[in-house]
């Protein structure tokens, strides 16, 4: 079971840290807060100290809660909003690397299996990834199975417009669906 998770090892496998490296203390503390279902309103960390790794911390905390059968009070979606397209693309690449690690790294096999139990539609990939930014089509992974853990990376404009029921390029009937999926 995952409740005996070795956070350092799983985090290292998810984020491709060298064997000798350990997570930053703020990352370990954030994981502990997530385990207690405490959520910060901001994460004020200087550039270059691994803010994108918040995604890995959240994913491991979600798997922890799912392994204990208490995932109902923990968010299954992480919406990562960034104000630059290049950072959105870089963040998406990081999350795709995490998804590959979930399927390829034996140290993460139990994490992937636990995350799959949360999905209502059977899938080999326990993590949905979608990028919402201009000039890029939405792959709709985040909307297909609302129970499946998902990371939605997007620009302020694309996420904000969907939350305000006016998503760019969205039809009249799909706007409430997008707003609801992103806000919950």
C-alpha atoms as a PDB file:
ATOM      1  CA  UNK A   1       0.000   0.000   0.000  1.00  0.00           C
ATOM      2  CA  UNK A   2       1.092   3.565  -0.628  1.00  0.00           C
ATOM      3  CA  UNK A   3       0.585   4.842   2.912  1.00  0.00           C
ATOM      4  CA  UNK A   4       4.163   3.697   3.543  1.00  0.00           C
ATOM      5  CA  UNK A   5       5.302   5.826   0.608  1.00  0.00           C
ATOM      6  CA  UNK A   6       8.916   6.804   0.341  1.00  0.00           C
ATOM      7  CA  UNK A   7       8.203  10.341  -0.799  1.00  0.00           C
ATOM      8  CA  UNK A   8      11.831  11.065  -1.682  1.00  0.00           C
ATOM      9  CA  UNK A   9      12.148   7.977  -3.916  1.00  0.00           C
ATOM     10  CA  UNK A  10       8.779   8.419  -5.642  1.00  0.00           C
ATOM     11  CA  UNK A  11       9.328  12.135  -6.103  1.00  0.00           C
ATOM     12  CA  UNK A  12      12.783  11.469  -7.543  1.00  0.00           C
ATOM     13  CA  UNK A  13      11.353   8.915  -9.970  1.00  0.00           C
ATOM     14  CA  UNK A  14       8.551  11.259 -11.064  1.00  0.00           C
ATOM     15  CA  UNK A  15      10.793  14.271 -11.568  1.00  0.00           C
ATOM     16  CA  UNK A  16      13.870  12.428 -12.840  1.00  0.00           C
ATOM     17  CA  UNK A  17      16.103  13.543  -9.978  1.00  0.00           C
ATOM     18  CA  UNK A  18      19.554  11.957  -9.748  1.00  0.00           C
ATOM     19  CA  UNK A  19      19.757   9.083  -7.227  1.00  0.00           C
ATOM     20  CA  UNK A  20      21.820  11.179  -4.793  1.00  0.00           C
ATOM     21  CA  UNK A  21      19.482  14.199  -4.903  1.00  0.00           C
ATOM     22  CA  UNK A  22      16.585  14.790  -2.534  1.00  0.00           C
ATOM     23  CA  UNK A  23      13.548  17.053  -2.819  1.00  0.00           C
ATOM     24  CA  UNK A  24      13.836  20.592  -1.521  1.00  0.00           C
ATOM     25  CA  UNK A  25      12.581  21.028   2.065  1.00  0.00           C
ATOM     26  CA  UNK A  26       9.679  23.170   0.801  1.00  0.00           C
ATOM     27  CA  UNK A  27       8.583  20.280  -1.456  1.00  0.00           C
ATOM     28  CA  UNK A  28       8.638  17.829   1.454  1.00  0.00           C
ATOM     29  CA  UNK A  29       6.703  20.293   3.611  1.00  0.00           C
ATOM     30  CA  UNK A  30       4.140  20.834   0.854  1.00  0.00           C
ATOM     31  CA  UNK A  31       3.619  17.064   0.589  1.00  0.00           C
ATOM     32  CA  UNK A  32       3.053  16.884   4.353  1.00  0.00           C
ATOM     33  CA  UNK A  33       0.523  19.727   4.108  1.00  0.00           C
ATOM     34  CA  UNK A  34      -1.284  17.967   1.249  1.00  0.00           C
ATOM     35  CA  UNK A  35      -1.376  14.758   3.303  1.00  0.00           C
ATOM     36  CA  UNK A  36      -3.129  16.792   6.017  1.00  0.00           C
ATOM     37  CA  UNK A  37      -5.440  18.256   3.308  1.00  0.00           C
ATOM     38  CA  UNK A  38      -4.119  21.744   3.948  1.00  0.00           C
ATOM     39  CA  UNK A  39      -3.960  23.920   0.849  1.00  0.00           C
ATOM     40  CA  UNK A  40      -2.012  27.125   0.446  1.00  0.00           C
ATOM     41  CA  UNK A  41      -3.494  30.014  -1.455  1.00  0.00           C
ATOM     42  CA  UNK A  42      -0.111  30.985  -2.900  1.00  0.00           C
ATOM     43  CA  UNK A  43       3.270  29.432  -3.511  1.00  0.00           C
ATOM     44  CA  UNK A  44       5.789  32.266  -3.532  1.00  0.00           C
ATOM     45  CA  UNK A  45       9.019  30.593  -4.618  1.00  0.00           C
ATOM     46  CA  UNK A  46      11.871  32.186  -6.590  1.00  0.00           C
ATOM     47  CA  UNK A  47      12.557  31.211 -10.188  1.00  0.00           C
ATOM     48  CA  UNK A  48      14.541  28.022 -10.616  1.00  0.00           C
ATOM     49  CA  UNK A  49      13.516  26.286  -7.398  1.00  0.00           C
ATOM     50  CA  UNK A  50      11.106  23.811  -8.910  1.00  0.00           C
ATOM     51  CA  UNK A  51       7.602  25.296  -8.846  1.00  0.00           C
ATOM     52  CA  UNK A  52       6.520  22.886 -11.588  1.00  0.00           C
ATOM     53  CA  UNK A  53       7.296  20.047  -9.185  1.00  0.00           C
ATOM     54  CA  UNK A  54       4.184  21.073  -7.254  1.00  0.00           C
ATOM     55  CA  UNK A  55       2.434  18.857  -9.791  1.00  0.00           C
ATOM     56  CA  UNK A  56       4.449  15.802  -8.688  1.00  0.00           C
ATOM     57  CA  UNK A  57       3.854  16.622  -5.015  1.00  0.00           C
ATOM     58  CA  UNK A  58       0.095  16.893  -5.635  1.00  0.00           C
ATOM     59  CA  UNK A  59       0.045  13.633  -7.616  1.00  0.00           C
ATOM     60  CA  UNK A  60       1.837  11.691  -4.872  1.00  0.00           C
ATOM     61  CA  UNK A  61      -0.463  13.174  -2.216  1.00  0.00           C
ATOM     62  CA  UNK A  62      -3.503  12.180  -4.293  1.00  0.00           C
ATOM     63  CA  UNK A  63      -2.166   8.633  -4.589  1.00  0.00           C
ATOM     64  CA  UNK A  64      -1.512   8.611  -0.847  1.00  0.00           C
ATOM     65  CA  UNK A  65      -5.117   9.580  -0.093  1.00  0.00           C
ATOM     66  CA  UNK A  66      -6.479   7.100  -2.643  1.00  0.00           C
ATOM     67  CA  UNK A  67      -4.452   4.282  -1.084  1.00  0.00           C
ATOM     68  CA  UNK A  68      -6.104   5.028   2.256  1.00  0.00           C
ATOM     69  CA  UNK A  69      -9.565   5.313   0.711  1.00  0.00           C
ATOM     70  CA  UNK A  70      -9.930   8.989   1.600  1.00  0.00           C
ATOM     71  CA  UNK A  71      -9.409  10.636  -1.786  1.00  0.00           C
ATOM     72  CA  UNK A  72     -12.923  12.115  -1.741  1.00  0.00           C
ATOM     73  CA  UNK A  73     -11.713  15.238   0.066  1.00  0.00           C
ATOM     74  CA  UNK A  74      -8.667  15.786  -2.122  1.00  0.00           C
ATOM     75  CA  UNK A  75      -8.732  17.443  -5.587  1.00  0.00           C
ATOM     76  CA  UNK A  76      -8.394  15.079  -8.551  1.00  0.00           C
ATOM     77  CA  UNK A  77      -7.529  17.905 -10.924  1.00  0.00           C
ATOM     78  CA  UNK A  78      -4.680  20.321 -10.776  1.00  0.00           C
ATOM     79  CA  UNK A  79      -5.077  23.430 -12.883  1.00  0.00           C
ATOM     80  CA  UNK A  80      -1.654  24.963 -13.427  1.00  0.00           C
ATOM     81  CA  UNK A  81      -2.043  28.523 -14.717  1.00  0.00           C
ATOM     82  CA  UNK A  82       0.981  30.322 -16.136  1.00  0.00           C
ATOM     83  CA  UNK A  83       1.163  33.718 -17.837  1.00  0.00           C
ATOM     84  CA  UNK A  84       3.528  32.731 -20.688  1.00  0.00           C
ATOM     85  CA  UNK A  85       2.987  30.273 -23.527  1.00  0.00           C
ATOM     86  CA  UNK A  86       6.559  28.990 -23.424  1.00  0.00           C
ATOM     87  CA  UNK A  87       6.234  28.186 -19.720  1.00  0.00           C
ATOM     88  CA  UNK A  88       2.909  26.456 -20.429  1.00  0.00           C
ATOM     89  CA  UNK A  89       4.649  24.296 -23.037  1.00  0.00           C
ATOM     90  CA  UNK A  90       7.570  23.549 -20.710  1.00  0.00           C
ATOM     91  CA  UNK A  91       5.176  22.618 -17.899  1.00  0.00           C
ATOM     92  CA  UNK A  92       3.209  20.338 -20.220  1.00  0.00           C
ATOM     93  CA  UNK A  93       6.452  18.601 -21.204  1.00  0.00           C
ATOM     94  CA  UNK A  94       7.279  18.073 -17.516  1.00  0.00           C
ATOM     95  CA  UNK A  95       3.877  16.532 -16.828  1.00  0.00           C
ATOM     96  CA  UNK A  96       4.167  14.280 -19.891  1.00  0.00           C
ATOM     97  CA  UNK A  97       7.528  13.119 -18.536  1.00  0.00           C
ATOM     98  CA  UNK A  98       5.826  12.324 -15.208  1.00  0.00           C
ATOM     99  CA  UNK A  99       3.159  10.300 -17.005  1.00  0.00           C
ATOM    100  CA  UNK A 100       5.847   8.317 -18.852  1.00  0.00           C
ATOM    101  CA  UNK A 101       7.586   7.665 -15.533  1.00  0.00           C
ATOM    102  CA  UNK A 102       4.321   6.345 -14.078  1.00  0.00           C
ATOM    103  CA  UNK A 103       4.145   3.746 -16.821  1.00  0.00           C
ATOM    104  CA  UNK A 104       7.864   2.957 -17.200  1.00  0.00           C
ATOM    105  CA  UNK A 105       9.505   3.226 -13.775  1.00  0.00           C
ATOM    106  CA  UNK A 106       9.050   0.148 -11.545  1.00  0.00           C
ATOM    107  CA  UNK A 107       9.364   2.344  -8.433  1.00  0.00           C
ATOM    108  CA  UNK A 108       6.100   4.034  -9.453  1.00  0.00           C
ATOM    109  CA  UNK A 109       4.105   0.931 -10.403  1.00  0.00           C
ATOM    110  CA  UNK A 110       2.045   0.956  -7.192  1.00  0.00           C
ATOM    111  CA  UNK A 111       1.426   4.707  -7.527  1.00  0.00           C
ATOM    112  CA  UNK A 112       0.108   4.218 -11.082  1.00  0.00           C
ATOM    113  CA  UNK A 113      -2.115   1.305 -10.010  1.00  0.00           C
ATOM    114  CA  UNK A 114      -3.613   3.320  -7.173  1.00  0.00           C
ATOM    115  CA  UNK A 115      -4.280   6.301  -9.452  1.00  0.00           C
ATOM    116  CA  UNK A 116      -5.990   3.989 -11.960  1.00  0.00           C
ATOM    117  CA  UNK A 117      -8.477   2.963  -9.242  1.00  0.00           C
ATOM    118  CA  UNK A 118      -9.766   6.545  -9.234  1.00  0.00           C
ATOM    119  CA  UNK A 119     -10.733   6.443 -12.925  1.00  0.00           C
ATOM    120  CA  UNK A 120     -14.312   5.616 -13.843  1.00  0.00           C
ATOM    121  CA  UNK A 121     -13.301   4.662 -17.394  1.00  0.00           C
ATOM    122  CA  UNK A 122     -10.554   1.986 -17.583  1.00  0.00           C
ATOM    123  CA  UNK A 123      -7.288   3.362 -18.946  1.00  0.00           C
ATOM    124  CA  UNK A 124      -3.600   2.520 -19.119  1.00  0.00           C
ATOM    125  CA  UNK A 125      -2.649   6.143 -18.418  1.00  0.00           C
ATOM    126  CA  UNK A 126      -3.802   7.067 -14.922  1.00  0.00           C
ATOM    127  CA  UNK A 127      -3.130  10.768 -15.529  1.00  0.00           C
ATOM    128  CA  UNK A 128      -4.928  12.967 -18.043  1.00  0.00           C
ATOM    129  CA  UNK A 129      -2.950  15.903 -19.408  1.00  0.00           C
ATOM    130  CA  UNK A 130      -4.374  18.817 -21.338  1.00  0.00           C
ATOM    131  CA  UNK A 131      -2.872  22.096 -22.459  1.00  0.00           C
ATOM    132  CA  UNK A 132      -5.081  25.131 -22.889  1.00  0.00           C
ATOM    133  CA  UNK A 133      -3.325  27.915 -24.714  1.00  0.00           C
ATOM    134  CA  UNK A 134      -3.820  29.849 -27.913  1.00  0.00           C
ATOM    135  CA  UNK A 135      -2.865  28.252 -31.256  1.00  0.00           C
ATOM    136  CA  UNK A 136      -3.055  24.760 -29.744  1.00  0.00           C
ATOM    137  CA  UNK A 137      -6.048  22.458 -29.930  1.00  0.00           C
ATOM    138  CA  UNK A 138      -7.399  21.039 -26.656  1.00  0.00           C
ATOM    139  CA  UNK A 139      -7.004  17.231 -26.617  1.00  0.00           C
ATOM    140  CA  UNK A 140     -10.043  16.954 -24.275  1.00  0.00           C
ATOM    141  CA  UNK A 141      -8.379  14.391 -21.965  1.00  0.00           C
ATOM    142  CA  UNK A 142      -9.360  16.492 -18.964  1.00  0.00           C
ATOM    143  CA  UNK A 143     -13.056  16.330 -19.916  1.00  0.00           C
ATOM    144  CA  UNK A 144     -13.463  12.696 -20.926  1.00  0.00           C
ATOM    145  CA  UNK A 145     -13.460  11.129 -17.447  1.00  0.00           C
ATOM    146  CA  UNK A 146     -14.121  13.641 -14.624  1.00  0.00           C
ATOM    147  CA  UNK A 147     -13.025  11.076 -12.011  1.00  0.00           C
ATOM    148  CA  UNK A 148      -9.602  10.540 -13.608  1.00  0.00           C
ATOM    149  CA  UNK A 149      -6.703  12.481 -12.106  1.00  0.00           C
ATOM    150  CA  UNK A 150      -5.886  15.324 -14.476  1.00  0.00           C
ATOM    151  CA  UNK A 151      -3.414  18.143 -14.913  1.00  0.00           C
ATOM    152  CA  UNK A 152      -4.647  21.048 -16.977  1.00  0.00           C
ATOM    153  CA  UNK A 153      -1.898  23.499 -17.904  1.00  0.00           C
ATOM    154  CA  UNK A 154      -2.966  26.760 -19.458  1.00  0.00           C
ATOM    155  CA  UNK A 155      -2.549  30.455 -19.887  1.00  0.00           C
ATOM    156  CA  UNK A 156      -4.435  32.947 -17.764  1.00  0.00           C
ATOM    157  CA  UNK A 157      -6.581  33.915 -20.767  1.00  0.00           C
ATOM    158  CA  UNK A 158      -7.595  30.367 -21.704  1.00  0.00           C
ATOM    159  CA  UNK A 159      -8.348  29.182 -18.174  1.00  0.00           C
ATOM    160  CA  UNK A 160      -9.941  32.451 -17.101  1.00  0.00           C
ATOM    161  CA  UNK A 161     -12.239  32.657 -20.110  1.00  0.00           C
ATOM    162  CA  UNK A 162     -13.514  29.116 -19.447  1.00  0.00           C
ATOM    163  CA  UNK A 163     -14.173  29.922 -15.791  1.00  0.00           C
ATOM    164  CA  UNK A 164     -16.187  32.939 -16.942  1.00  0.00           C
ATOM    165  CA  UNK A 165     -18.378  30.812 -19.257  1.00  0.00           C
ATOM    166  CA  UNK A 166     -16.843  32.281 -22.387  1.00  0.00           C
ATOM    167  CA  UNK A 167     -14.090  29.885 -23.463  1.00  0.00           C
ATOM    168  CA  UNK A 168     -12.389  30.842 -26.703  1.00  0.00           C
ATOM    169  CA  UNK A 169     -13.770  28.744 -29.540  1.00  0.00           C
ATOM    170  CA  UNK A 170     -16.267  26.937 -27.305  1.00  0.00           C
ATOM    171  CA  UNK A 171     -19.872  26.453 -28.271  1.00  0.00           C
ATOM    172  CA  UNK A 172     -22.745  27.783 -26.195  1.00  0.00           C
ATOM    173  CA  UNK A 173     -23.584  24.354 -24.727  1.00  0.00           C
ATOM    174  CA  UNK A 174     -20.033  23.375 -23.766  1.00  0.00           C
ATOM    175  CA  UNK A 175     -19.208  26.563 -21.857  1.00  0.00           C
ATOM    176  CA  UNK A 176     -20.937  25.526 -18.590  1.00  0.00           C
ATOM    177  CA  UNK A 177     -19.254  22.110 -18.783  1.00  0.00           C
ATOM    178  CA  UNK A 178     -15.797  23.670 -19.061  1.00  0.00           C
ATOM    179  CA  UNK A 179     -16.501  26.145 -16.259  1.00  0.00           C
ATOM    180  CA  UNK A 180     -17.758  23.379 -13.982  1.00  0.00           C
ATOM    181  CA  UNK A 181     -14.886  20.984 -14.672  1.00  0.00           C
ATOM    182  CA  UNK A 182     -12.275  23.682 -14.065  1.00  0.00           C
ATOM    183  CA  UNK A 183     -13.847  25.155 -10.955  1.00  0.00           C
ATOM    184  CA  UNK A 184     -14.348  21.862  -9.122  1.00  0.00           C
END
